XYZ file of C-alpha atoms in Angstrom:
558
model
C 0.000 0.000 0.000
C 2.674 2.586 0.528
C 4.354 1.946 -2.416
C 1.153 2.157 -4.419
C 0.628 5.305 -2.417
C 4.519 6.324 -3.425
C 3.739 5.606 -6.927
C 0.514 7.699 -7.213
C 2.798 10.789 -5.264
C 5.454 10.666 -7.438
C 3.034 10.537 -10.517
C 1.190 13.747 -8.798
C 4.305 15.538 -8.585
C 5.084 14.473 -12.150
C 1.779 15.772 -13.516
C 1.785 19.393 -11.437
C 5.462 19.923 -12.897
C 4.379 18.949 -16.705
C 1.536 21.367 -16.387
C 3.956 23.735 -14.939
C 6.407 23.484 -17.938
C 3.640 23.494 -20.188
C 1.951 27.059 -18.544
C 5.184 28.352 -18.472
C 5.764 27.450 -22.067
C 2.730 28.870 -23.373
C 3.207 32.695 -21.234
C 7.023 32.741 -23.062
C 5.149 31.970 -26.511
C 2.432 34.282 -25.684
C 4.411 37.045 -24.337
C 7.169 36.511 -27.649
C 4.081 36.723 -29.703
C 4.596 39.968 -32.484
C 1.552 42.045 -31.926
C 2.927 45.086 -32.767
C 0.680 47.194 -35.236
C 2.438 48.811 -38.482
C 3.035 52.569 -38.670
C 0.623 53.795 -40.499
C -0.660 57.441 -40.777
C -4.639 57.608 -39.510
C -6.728 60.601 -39.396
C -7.153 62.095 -35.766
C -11.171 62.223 -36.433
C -12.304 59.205 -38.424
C -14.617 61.287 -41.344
C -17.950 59.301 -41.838
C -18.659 58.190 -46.012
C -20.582 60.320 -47.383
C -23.736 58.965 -49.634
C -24.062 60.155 -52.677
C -27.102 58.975 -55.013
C -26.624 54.999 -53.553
C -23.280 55.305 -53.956
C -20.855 55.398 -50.814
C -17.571 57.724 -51.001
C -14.595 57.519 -48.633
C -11.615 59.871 -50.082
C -10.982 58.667 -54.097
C -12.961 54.998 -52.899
C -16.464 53.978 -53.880
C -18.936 51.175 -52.695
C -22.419 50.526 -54.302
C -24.872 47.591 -54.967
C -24.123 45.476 -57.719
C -26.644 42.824 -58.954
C -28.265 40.430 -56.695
C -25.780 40.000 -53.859
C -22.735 41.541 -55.282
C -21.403 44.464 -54.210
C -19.046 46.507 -55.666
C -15.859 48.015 -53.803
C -13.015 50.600 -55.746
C -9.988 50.820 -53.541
C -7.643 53.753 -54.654
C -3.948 54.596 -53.497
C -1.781 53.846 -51.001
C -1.885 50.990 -48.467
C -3.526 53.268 -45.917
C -5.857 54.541 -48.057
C -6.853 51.007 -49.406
C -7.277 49.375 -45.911
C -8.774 52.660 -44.363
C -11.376 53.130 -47.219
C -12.299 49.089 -46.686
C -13.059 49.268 -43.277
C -15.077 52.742 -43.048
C -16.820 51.723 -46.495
C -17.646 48.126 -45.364
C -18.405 48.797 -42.124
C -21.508 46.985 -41.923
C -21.049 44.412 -44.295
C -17.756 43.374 -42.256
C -19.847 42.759 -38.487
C -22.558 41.447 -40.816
C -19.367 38.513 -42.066
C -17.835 38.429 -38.825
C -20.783 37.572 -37.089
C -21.866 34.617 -39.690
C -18.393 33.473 -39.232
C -18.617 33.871 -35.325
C -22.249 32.082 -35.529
C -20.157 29.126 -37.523
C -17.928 28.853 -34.538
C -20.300 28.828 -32.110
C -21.387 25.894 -33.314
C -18.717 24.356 -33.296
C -17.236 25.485 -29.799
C -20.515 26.587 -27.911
C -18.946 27.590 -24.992
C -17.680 31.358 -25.167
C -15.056 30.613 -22.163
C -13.328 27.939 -24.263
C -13.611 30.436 -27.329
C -11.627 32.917 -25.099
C -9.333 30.419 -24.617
C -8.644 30.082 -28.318
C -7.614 33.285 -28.754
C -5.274 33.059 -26.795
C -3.664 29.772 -28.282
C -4.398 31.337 -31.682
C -2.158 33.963 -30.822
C 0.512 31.679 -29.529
C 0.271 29.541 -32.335
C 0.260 32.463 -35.158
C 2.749 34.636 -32.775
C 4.898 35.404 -36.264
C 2.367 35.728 -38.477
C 3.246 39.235 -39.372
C 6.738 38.186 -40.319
C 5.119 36.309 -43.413
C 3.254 39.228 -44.462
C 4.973 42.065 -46.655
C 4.539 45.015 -44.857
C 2.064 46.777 -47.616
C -0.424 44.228 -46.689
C -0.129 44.688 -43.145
C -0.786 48.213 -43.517
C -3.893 47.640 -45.544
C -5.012 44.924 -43.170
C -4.984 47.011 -40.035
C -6.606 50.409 -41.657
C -9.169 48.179 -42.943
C -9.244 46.755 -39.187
C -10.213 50.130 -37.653
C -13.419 49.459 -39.398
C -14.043 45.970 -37.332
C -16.902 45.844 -34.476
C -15.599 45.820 -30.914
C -18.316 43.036 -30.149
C -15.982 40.810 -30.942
C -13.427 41.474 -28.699
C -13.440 38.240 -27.161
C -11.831 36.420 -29.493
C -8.860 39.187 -30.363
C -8.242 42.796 -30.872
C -9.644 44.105 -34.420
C -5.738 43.515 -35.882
C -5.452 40.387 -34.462
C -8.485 39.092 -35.941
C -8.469 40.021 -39.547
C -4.691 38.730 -39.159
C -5.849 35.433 -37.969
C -9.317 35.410 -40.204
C -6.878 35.061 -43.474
C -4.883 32.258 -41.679
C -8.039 30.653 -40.767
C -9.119 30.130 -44.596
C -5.714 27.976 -44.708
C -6.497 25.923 -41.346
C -9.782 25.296 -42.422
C -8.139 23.203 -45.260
C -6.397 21.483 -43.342
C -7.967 20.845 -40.196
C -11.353 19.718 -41.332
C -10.134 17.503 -44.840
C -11.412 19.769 -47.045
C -15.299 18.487 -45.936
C -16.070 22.140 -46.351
C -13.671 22.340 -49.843
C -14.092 20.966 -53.049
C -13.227 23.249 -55.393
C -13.425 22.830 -59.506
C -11.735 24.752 -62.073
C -10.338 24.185 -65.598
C -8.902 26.005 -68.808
C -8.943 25.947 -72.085
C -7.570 27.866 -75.588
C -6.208 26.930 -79.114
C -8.553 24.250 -80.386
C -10.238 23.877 -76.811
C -11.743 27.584 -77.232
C -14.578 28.682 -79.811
C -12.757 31.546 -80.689
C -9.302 30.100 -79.559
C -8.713 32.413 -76.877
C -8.346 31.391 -73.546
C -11.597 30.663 -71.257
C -11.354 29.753 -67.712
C -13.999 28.725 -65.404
C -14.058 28.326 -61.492
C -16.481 26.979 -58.522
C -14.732 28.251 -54.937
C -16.755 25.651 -52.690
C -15.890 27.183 -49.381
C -18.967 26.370 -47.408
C -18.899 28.306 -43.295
C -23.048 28.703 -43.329
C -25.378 30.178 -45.674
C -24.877 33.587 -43.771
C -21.412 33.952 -44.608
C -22.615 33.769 -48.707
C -25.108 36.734 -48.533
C -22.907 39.097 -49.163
C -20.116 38.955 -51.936
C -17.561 41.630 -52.070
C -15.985 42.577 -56.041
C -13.034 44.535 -55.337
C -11.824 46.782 -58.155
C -8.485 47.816 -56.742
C -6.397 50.619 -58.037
C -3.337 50.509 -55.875
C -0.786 53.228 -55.967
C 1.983 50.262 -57.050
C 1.590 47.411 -58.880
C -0.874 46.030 -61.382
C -5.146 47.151 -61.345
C -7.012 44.324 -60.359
C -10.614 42.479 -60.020
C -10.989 39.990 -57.341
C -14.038 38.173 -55.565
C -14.471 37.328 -51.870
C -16.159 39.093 -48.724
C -15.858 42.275 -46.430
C -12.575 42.135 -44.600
C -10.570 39.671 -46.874
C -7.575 41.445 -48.308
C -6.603 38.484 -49.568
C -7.176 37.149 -53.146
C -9.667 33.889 -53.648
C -10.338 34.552 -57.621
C -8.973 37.412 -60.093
C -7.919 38.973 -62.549
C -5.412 42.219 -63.418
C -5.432 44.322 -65.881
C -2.651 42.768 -67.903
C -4.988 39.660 -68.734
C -3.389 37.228 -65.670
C -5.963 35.351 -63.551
C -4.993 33.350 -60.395
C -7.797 30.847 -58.659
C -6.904 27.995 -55.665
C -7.930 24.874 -55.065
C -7.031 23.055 -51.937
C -4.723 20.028 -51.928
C -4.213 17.335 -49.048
C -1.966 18.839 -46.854
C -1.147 18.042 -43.049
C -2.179 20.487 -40.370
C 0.631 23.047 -40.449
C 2.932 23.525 -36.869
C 3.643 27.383 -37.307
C 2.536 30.226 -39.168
C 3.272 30.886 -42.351
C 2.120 32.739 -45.331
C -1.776 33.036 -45.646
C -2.227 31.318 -48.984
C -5.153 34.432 -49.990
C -1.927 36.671 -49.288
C 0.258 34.960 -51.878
C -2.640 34.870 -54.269
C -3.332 38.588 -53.558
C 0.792 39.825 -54.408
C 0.592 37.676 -57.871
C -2.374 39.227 -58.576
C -0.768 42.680 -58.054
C 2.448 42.301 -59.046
C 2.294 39.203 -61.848
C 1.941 39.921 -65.575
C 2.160 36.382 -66.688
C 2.717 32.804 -65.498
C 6.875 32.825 -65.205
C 6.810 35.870 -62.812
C 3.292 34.549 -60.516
C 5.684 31.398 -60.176
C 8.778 33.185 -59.046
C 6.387 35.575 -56.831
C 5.463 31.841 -55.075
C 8.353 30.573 -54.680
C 9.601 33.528 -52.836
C 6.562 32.297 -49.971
C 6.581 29.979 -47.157
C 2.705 28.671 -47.258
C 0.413 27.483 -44.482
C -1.041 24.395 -46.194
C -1.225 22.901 -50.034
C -2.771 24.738 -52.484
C -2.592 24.266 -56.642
C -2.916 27.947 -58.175
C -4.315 27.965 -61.398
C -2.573 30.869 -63.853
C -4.229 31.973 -66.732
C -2.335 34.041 -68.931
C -3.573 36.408 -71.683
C 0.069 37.223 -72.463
C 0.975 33.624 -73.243
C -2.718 32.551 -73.749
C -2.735 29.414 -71.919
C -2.666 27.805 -68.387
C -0.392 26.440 -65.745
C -0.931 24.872 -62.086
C 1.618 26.381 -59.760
C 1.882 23.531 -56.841
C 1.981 25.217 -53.687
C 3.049 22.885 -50.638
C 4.963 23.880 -47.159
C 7.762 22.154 -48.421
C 8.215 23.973 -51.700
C 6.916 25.310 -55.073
C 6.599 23.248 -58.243
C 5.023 24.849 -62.179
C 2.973 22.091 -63.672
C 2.634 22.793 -67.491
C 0.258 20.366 -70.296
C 0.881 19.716 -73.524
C -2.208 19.893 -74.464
C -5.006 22.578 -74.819
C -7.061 21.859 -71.562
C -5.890 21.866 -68.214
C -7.812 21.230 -64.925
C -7.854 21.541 -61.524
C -9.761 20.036 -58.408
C -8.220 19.136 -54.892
C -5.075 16.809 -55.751
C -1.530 17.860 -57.425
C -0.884 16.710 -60.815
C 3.094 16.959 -61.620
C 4.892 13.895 -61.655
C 7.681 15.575 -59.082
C 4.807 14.520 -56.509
C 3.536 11.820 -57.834
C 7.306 10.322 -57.670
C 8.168 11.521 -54.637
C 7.976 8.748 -51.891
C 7.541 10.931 -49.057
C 3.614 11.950 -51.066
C 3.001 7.985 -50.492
C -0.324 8.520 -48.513
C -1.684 11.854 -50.423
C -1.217 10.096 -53.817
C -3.089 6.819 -51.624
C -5.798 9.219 -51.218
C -6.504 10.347 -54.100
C -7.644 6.855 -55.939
C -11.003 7.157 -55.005
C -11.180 10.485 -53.537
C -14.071 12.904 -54.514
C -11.432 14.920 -56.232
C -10.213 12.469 -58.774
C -13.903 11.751 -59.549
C -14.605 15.181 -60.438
C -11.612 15.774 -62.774
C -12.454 12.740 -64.900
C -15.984 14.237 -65.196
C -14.577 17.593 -65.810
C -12.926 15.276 -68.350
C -16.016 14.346 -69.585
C -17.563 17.327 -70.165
C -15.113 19.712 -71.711
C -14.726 16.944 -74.336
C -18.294 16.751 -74.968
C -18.843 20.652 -74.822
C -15.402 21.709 -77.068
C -14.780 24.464 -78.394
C -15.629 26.039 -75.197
C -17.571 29.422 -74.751
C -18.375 31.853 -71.700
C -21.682 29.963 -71.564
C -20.465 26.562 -71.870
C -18.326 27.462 -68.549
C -20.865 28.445 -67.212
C -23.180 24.949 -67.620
C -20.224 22.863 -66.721
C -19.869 24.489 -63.181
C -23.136 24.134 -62.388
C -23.426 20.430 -63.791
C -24.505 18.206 -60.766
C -24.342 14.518 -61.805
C -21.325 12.089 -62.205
C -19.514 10.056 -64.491
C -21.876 8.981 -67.607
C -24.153 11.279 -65.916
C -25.114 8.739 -63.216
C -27.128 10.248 -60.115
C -24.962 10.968 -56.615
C -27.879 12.686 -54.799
C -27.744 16.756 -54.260
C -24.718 18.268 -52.258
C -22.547 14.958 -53.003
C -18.673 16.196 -52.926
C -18.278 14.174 -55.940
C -20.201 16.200 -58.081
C -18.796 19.379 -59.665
C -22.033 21.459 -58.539
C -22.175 20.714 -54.782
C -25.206 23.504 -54.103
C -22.369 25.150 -51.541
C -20.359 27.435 -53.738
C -19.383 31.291 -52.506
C -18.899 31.713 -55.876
C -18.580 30.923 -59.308
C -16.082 32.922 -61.643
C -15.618 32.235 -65.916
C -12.794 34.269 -67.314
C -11.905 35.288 -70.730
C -8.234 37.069 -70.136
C -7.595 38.367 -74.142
C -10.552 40.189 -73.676
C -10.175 41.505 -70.384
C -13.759 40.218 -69.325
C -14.951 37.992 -66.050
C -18.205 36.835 -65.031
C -19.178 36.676 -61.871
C -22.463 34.452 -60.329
C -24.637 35.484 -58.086
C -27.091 33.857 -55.454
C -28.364 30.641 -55.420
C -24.675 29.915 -55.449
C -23.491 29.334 -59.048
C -27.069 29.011 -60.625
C -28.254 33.003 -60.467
C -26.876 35.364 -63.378
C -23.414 35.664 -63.770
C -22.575 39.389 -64.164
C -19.846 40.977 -66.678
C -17.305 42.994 -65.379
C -15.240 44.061 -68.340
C -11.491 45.556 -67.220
C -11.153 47.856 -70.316
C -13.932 50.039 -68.939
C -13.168 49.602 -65.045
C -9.653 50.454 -65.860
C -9.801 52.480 -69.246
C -6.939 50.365 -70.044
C -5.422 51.460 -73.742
C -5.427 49.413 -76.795
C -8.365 47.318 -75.820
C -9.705 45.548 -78.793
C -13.494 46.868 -78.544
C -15.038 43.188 -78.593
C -18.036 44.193 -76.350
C -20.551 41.558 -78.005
C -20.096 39.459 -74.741
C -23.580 39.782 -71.988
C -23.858 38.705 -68.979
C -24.619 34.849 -69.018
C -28.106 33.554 -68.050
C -28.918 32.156 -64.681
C -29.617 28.476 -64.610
C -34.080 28.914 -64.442
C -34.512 25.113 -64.260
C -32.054 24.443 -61.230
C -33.255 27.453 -59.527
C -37.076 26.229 -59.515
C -36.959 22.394 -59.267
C -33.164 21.571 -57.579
C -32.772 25.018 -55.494
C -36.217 24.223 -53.198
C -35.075 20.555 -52.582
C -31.461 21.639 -51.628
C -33.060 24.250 -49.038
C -35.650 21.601 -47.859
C -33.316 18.910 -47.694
C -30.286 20.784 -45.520
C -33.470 22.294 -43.016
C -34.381 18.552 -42.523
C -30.839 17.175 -42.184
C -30.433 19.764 -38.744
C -33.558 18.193 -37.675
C -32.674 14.694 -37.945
C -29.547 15.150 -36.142
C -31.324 17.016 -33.409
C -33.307 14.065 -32.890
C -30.046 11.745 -33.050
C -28.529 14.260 -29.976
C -31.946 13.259 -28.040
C -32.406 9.828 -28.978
C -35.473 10.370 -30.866
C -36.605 8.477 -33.054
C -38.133 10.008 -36.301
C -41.384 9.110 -37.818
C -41.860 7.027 -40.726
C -43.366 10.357 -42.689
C -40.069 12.115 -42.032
C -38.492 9.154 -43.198
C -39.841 9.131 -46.105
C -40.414 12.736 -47.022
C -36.448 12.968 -46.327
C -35.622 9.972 -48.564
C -38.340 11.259 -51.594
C -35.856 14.464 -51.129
C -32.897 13.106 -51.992
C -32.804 9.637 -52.576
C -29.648 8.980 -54.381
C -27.384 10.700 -51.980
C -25.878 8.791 -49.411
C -25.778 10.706 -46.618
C -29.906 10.779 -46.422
C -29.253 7.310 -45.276
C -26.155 7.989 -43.282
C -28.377 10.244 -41.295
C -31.251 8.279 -40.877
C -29.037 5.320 -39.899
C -27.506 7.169 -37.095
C -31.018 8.131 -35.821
C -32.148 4.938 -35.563
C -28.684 3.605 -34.189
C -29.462 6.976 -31.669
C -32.865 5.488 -30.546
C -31.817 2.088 -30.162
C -33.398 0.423 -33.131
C -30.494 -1.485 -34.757
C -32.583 -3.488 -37.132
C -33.805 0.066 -38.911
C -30.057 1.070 -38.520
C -28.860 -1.425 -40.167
C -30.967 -1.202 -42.825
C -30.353 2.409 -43.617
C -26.404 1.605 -43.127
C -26.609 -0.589 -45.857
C -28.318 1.588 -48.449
C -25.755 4.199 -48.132
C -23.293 1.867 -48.765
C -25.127 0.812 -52.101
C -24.492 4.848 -53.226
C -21.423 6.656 -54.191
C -19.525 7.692 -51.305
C -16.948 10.504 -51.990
C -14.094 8.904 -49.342
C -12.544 5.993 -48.148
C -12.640 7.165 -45.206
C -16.419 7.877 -44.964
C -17.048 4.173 -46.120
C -14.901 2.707 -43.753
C -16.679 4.795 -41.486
C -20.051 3.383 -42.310
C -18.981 0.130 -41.904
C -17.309 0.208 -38.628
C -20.673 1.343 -37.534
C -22.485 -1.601 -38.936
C -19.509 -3.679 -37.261
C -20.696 -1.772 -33.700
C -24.671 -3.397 -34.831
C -23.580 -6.795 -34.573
C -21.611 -6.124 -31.601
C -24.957 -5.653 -29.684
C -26.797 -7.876 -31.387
């Protein structure tokens, strides 16, 4: 007894000193963090914008109301001016995106002490952040933070946040396997283009809520150095998700398997945003990347009116590879395609995962459907980004990650860089209009060629009345279901049904249902539903060896 009793002191002792290292630890990291703030010149007395006809004015910047639920920011001048302009112009819209994101959170972490907790290990863990940031962007970032809510507080001052808001787009990758990430995109000129020009078109499937969607930010930035640009996103994002500059280059990202990062690096939007700015064609937006540490992996797709064609720049931790084709088509979805990582050993279990991953799915039917829609148009884009069924066409249920069209876009974007000219979608995610925005009248840019026959491209009328409803009705009673699983409810046969007649090719209508029953205790119904799923496509290995371990877990206590 008193050597058990020895044991258990020593252990005691042990423990209290670990923590004590650990506590310790974490005030030097904390207290090392950088948190300074760049020197930036800001007015004494913050002047209010001023409203003139619908249109909002801060110094030479503008924002108005585009179509549906774009809006449309012009940033002029210097870093301070940019960021400054941003935050007193988006005011609103920016508490309006924090909150969503907040909301998202919540969800995720309900309790608001743990959530002050995390900002505190957010700042320890991206405590030299600033040190992968060029200093312009910094500047920008914190005038545009003036314009932040203090509500927020909790998690981090206004700087700290936006800081840690573009390194959260990159952790998100990583941390949650890209469940929220499936982005599509694709190219195509010479013979591949109706007019042999090049035509790009991109889904961003970054799904944090519908809330976070509403509003979608167009930035036309004029900055004093550097290239004039067009880019898509949302209030407060400095950072660059899908563009194009005025010399004809276009940059869009796709997520790639990557392992969580251990330190702070470069924001992958910020990377994006500095080709953007300061890239004219494909050899100079790879040397601007290599240049970068990033957070996670990430394939860039170039487009280049210059060169008029395509490349993949392969962002990883590790380093920076420029995958080039042969041939007139190139595409992009959530896996690297050079053979430098396909023969590199240490890749071994992200090339495993990408035989029969949702990602090589959806390039063989991106495959598919460029062949059978050559020479490719503006409109053509447009159809194959909103194109919701698999291989051959077969059915994979609404919001499948297989499917190109996942209902959970932020945005869709279909670029023609010759010409200068990007269309942008608007709400229901890539099925309402997608708007023109043509660069030789934003930016009066010299020797454009006057081809103005190009309109805006049609939203998609059929999806929007038959598919849109269904998607809606079909997420509303997912939350349900679940909320019955939590209490160990079981749902009614008429839910049952009416949630199957919803979506009845998809397998996670019978993943759900399965785990309700398993929930409630009926295993034979469980089973059952288990099954079914099983008989659908599933988008991961992992997923279906997740179903079946659960079916294992049935016969356990039968």
């Amino acid at each position: 007894m008193k050597y058990l009793l020895k044991i258990l002191k020593y252990s005691a002792v042990t423990l209290i000193f670990l923590i004590g290292v650990l506590t310790f630890s974490g005030v030097i990291l904390y207290m090392s963090a950088d948190r300074s703030l760049p020197e930036v010149s800001i007015p004494e007395f913050m002047p209010e914008p001023k409203d003139s006809s619908g249109v909002l004015l801060f110094g030479k910047s503008s924002l108005e109301r585009g179509v549906g639920d774009l809006w449309n920011l012009r940033l002029k001048g210097s870093p301070e001016e940019r960021g400054l302009a941003f935050g007193q112009l988006c005011k609103e819209l920016m508490y309006e995106q924090e909150r969503a994101f907040v909301n998202q959170i919540k969800i995720l972490v309900p309790n608001e002490r743990y959530l002050s907790f995390l900002k505190y290990l957010t700042i320890i863990y991206n405590r030299n952040i600033q040190e992968n940031i060029e200093e312009e962007f910094r500047k920008e970032i914190y005038a545009t933070s003036l314009g932040s809510s203090d509500e927020f507080n909790y998690i981090g001052e206004p700087y700290d946040r936006q800081l840690n808001y573009h390194a959260a787009h990159d952790l998100g990758h990583a941390m949650q396997e890209y469940m929220l990430v499936g982005c599509s995109s694709f190219a195509g000129w010479a013979s591949a283009s109706e007019d042999s020009t090049l035509v790009i078109g991109r889904n961003f499937d970054f799904w944090v809520g519908d809330d976070f969607a509403r509003n979608k930010l167009v930035t036309i930035m004029e900055p004093d150095r550097g290239y004039k640009f067009v880019s898509v996103g949302w209030a407060g994002m400095s950072g660059v998700l899908s563009g194009m500059n005025e010399k004809g280059l276009t940059i869009t990202m796709n997520a790639a398997k990557s392992s969580p990062p251990i330190r702070s690096k470069t924001p992958i939007s910020i990377i994006a945003r500095e080709i953007l700015q300061y890239a004219s064609n494909i050899s100079e937006a790879y040397e601007i990347a290599s240049k970068r540490e990033a957070f996670v992996s990430e394939s860039l797709l170039i487009g280049s009116a210059e060169e008029n064609r395509a490349a993949i720049i392969e962002k990883t931790p590790k380093g920076t590879r420029l995958y080039n084709t042969k041939e007139d088509v190139i595409i992009s979805t959530n896996h690297f395609l050079s053979k430098e990582f396909n023969s590199d050993p240490d890749n071994k279990e992200a090339i495993d995962a990408i035989e029969g991953s949702h990602s090589k799915y959806r390039y063989i039917r991106l495959e598919e459907l460029i062949s059978s829609k050559r020479p490719l148009s503006p409109e053509k884009s447009a159809d194959i980004l909103r194109d919701q069924n698999g291989i051959s066409g077969e059915s994979l249920g609404l919001t499948n990650e297989m499917s190109i069209n996942q209902y959970i876009s932020h945005h869709a974007v279909v670029f023609k860089p010759v010409e200068r000219i990007m269309w942008i979608s608007t709400a229901p995610w890539q099925l309402g209009v997608m708007v023109k925005y043509d660069l030789n009248d934003l930016f009066d840019i010299e020797g454009a060629d006057g081809k103005r026959q190009y309109r805006d491209i049609d939203a998609d009328s059929v999806q929007i009345k038959y598919v849109f409803p269904k998607v809606q009705k079909f997420r509303e009673m997912s939350k349900m279901i679940l909320s019955k699983s939590v209490e160990r409810v079981e749902v009614t046969d008429d839910i049952r049904s009416n949630y199957i007649d919803l979506n009845p090719h998809f397998f996670q209508t019978y993943l759900n249902l399965g785990d309700n029953f398993f929930s409630a205790g009926n295993y034979k119904e469980a089973n059952e539903m288990y099954i079914r799923s099983l008989e659908m496509k599933i988008p991961s290995k992992d997923i279906e060896r997740g179903i079946k371990h659960k079916l294992d877990k049935i016969k356990r206590n039968e």
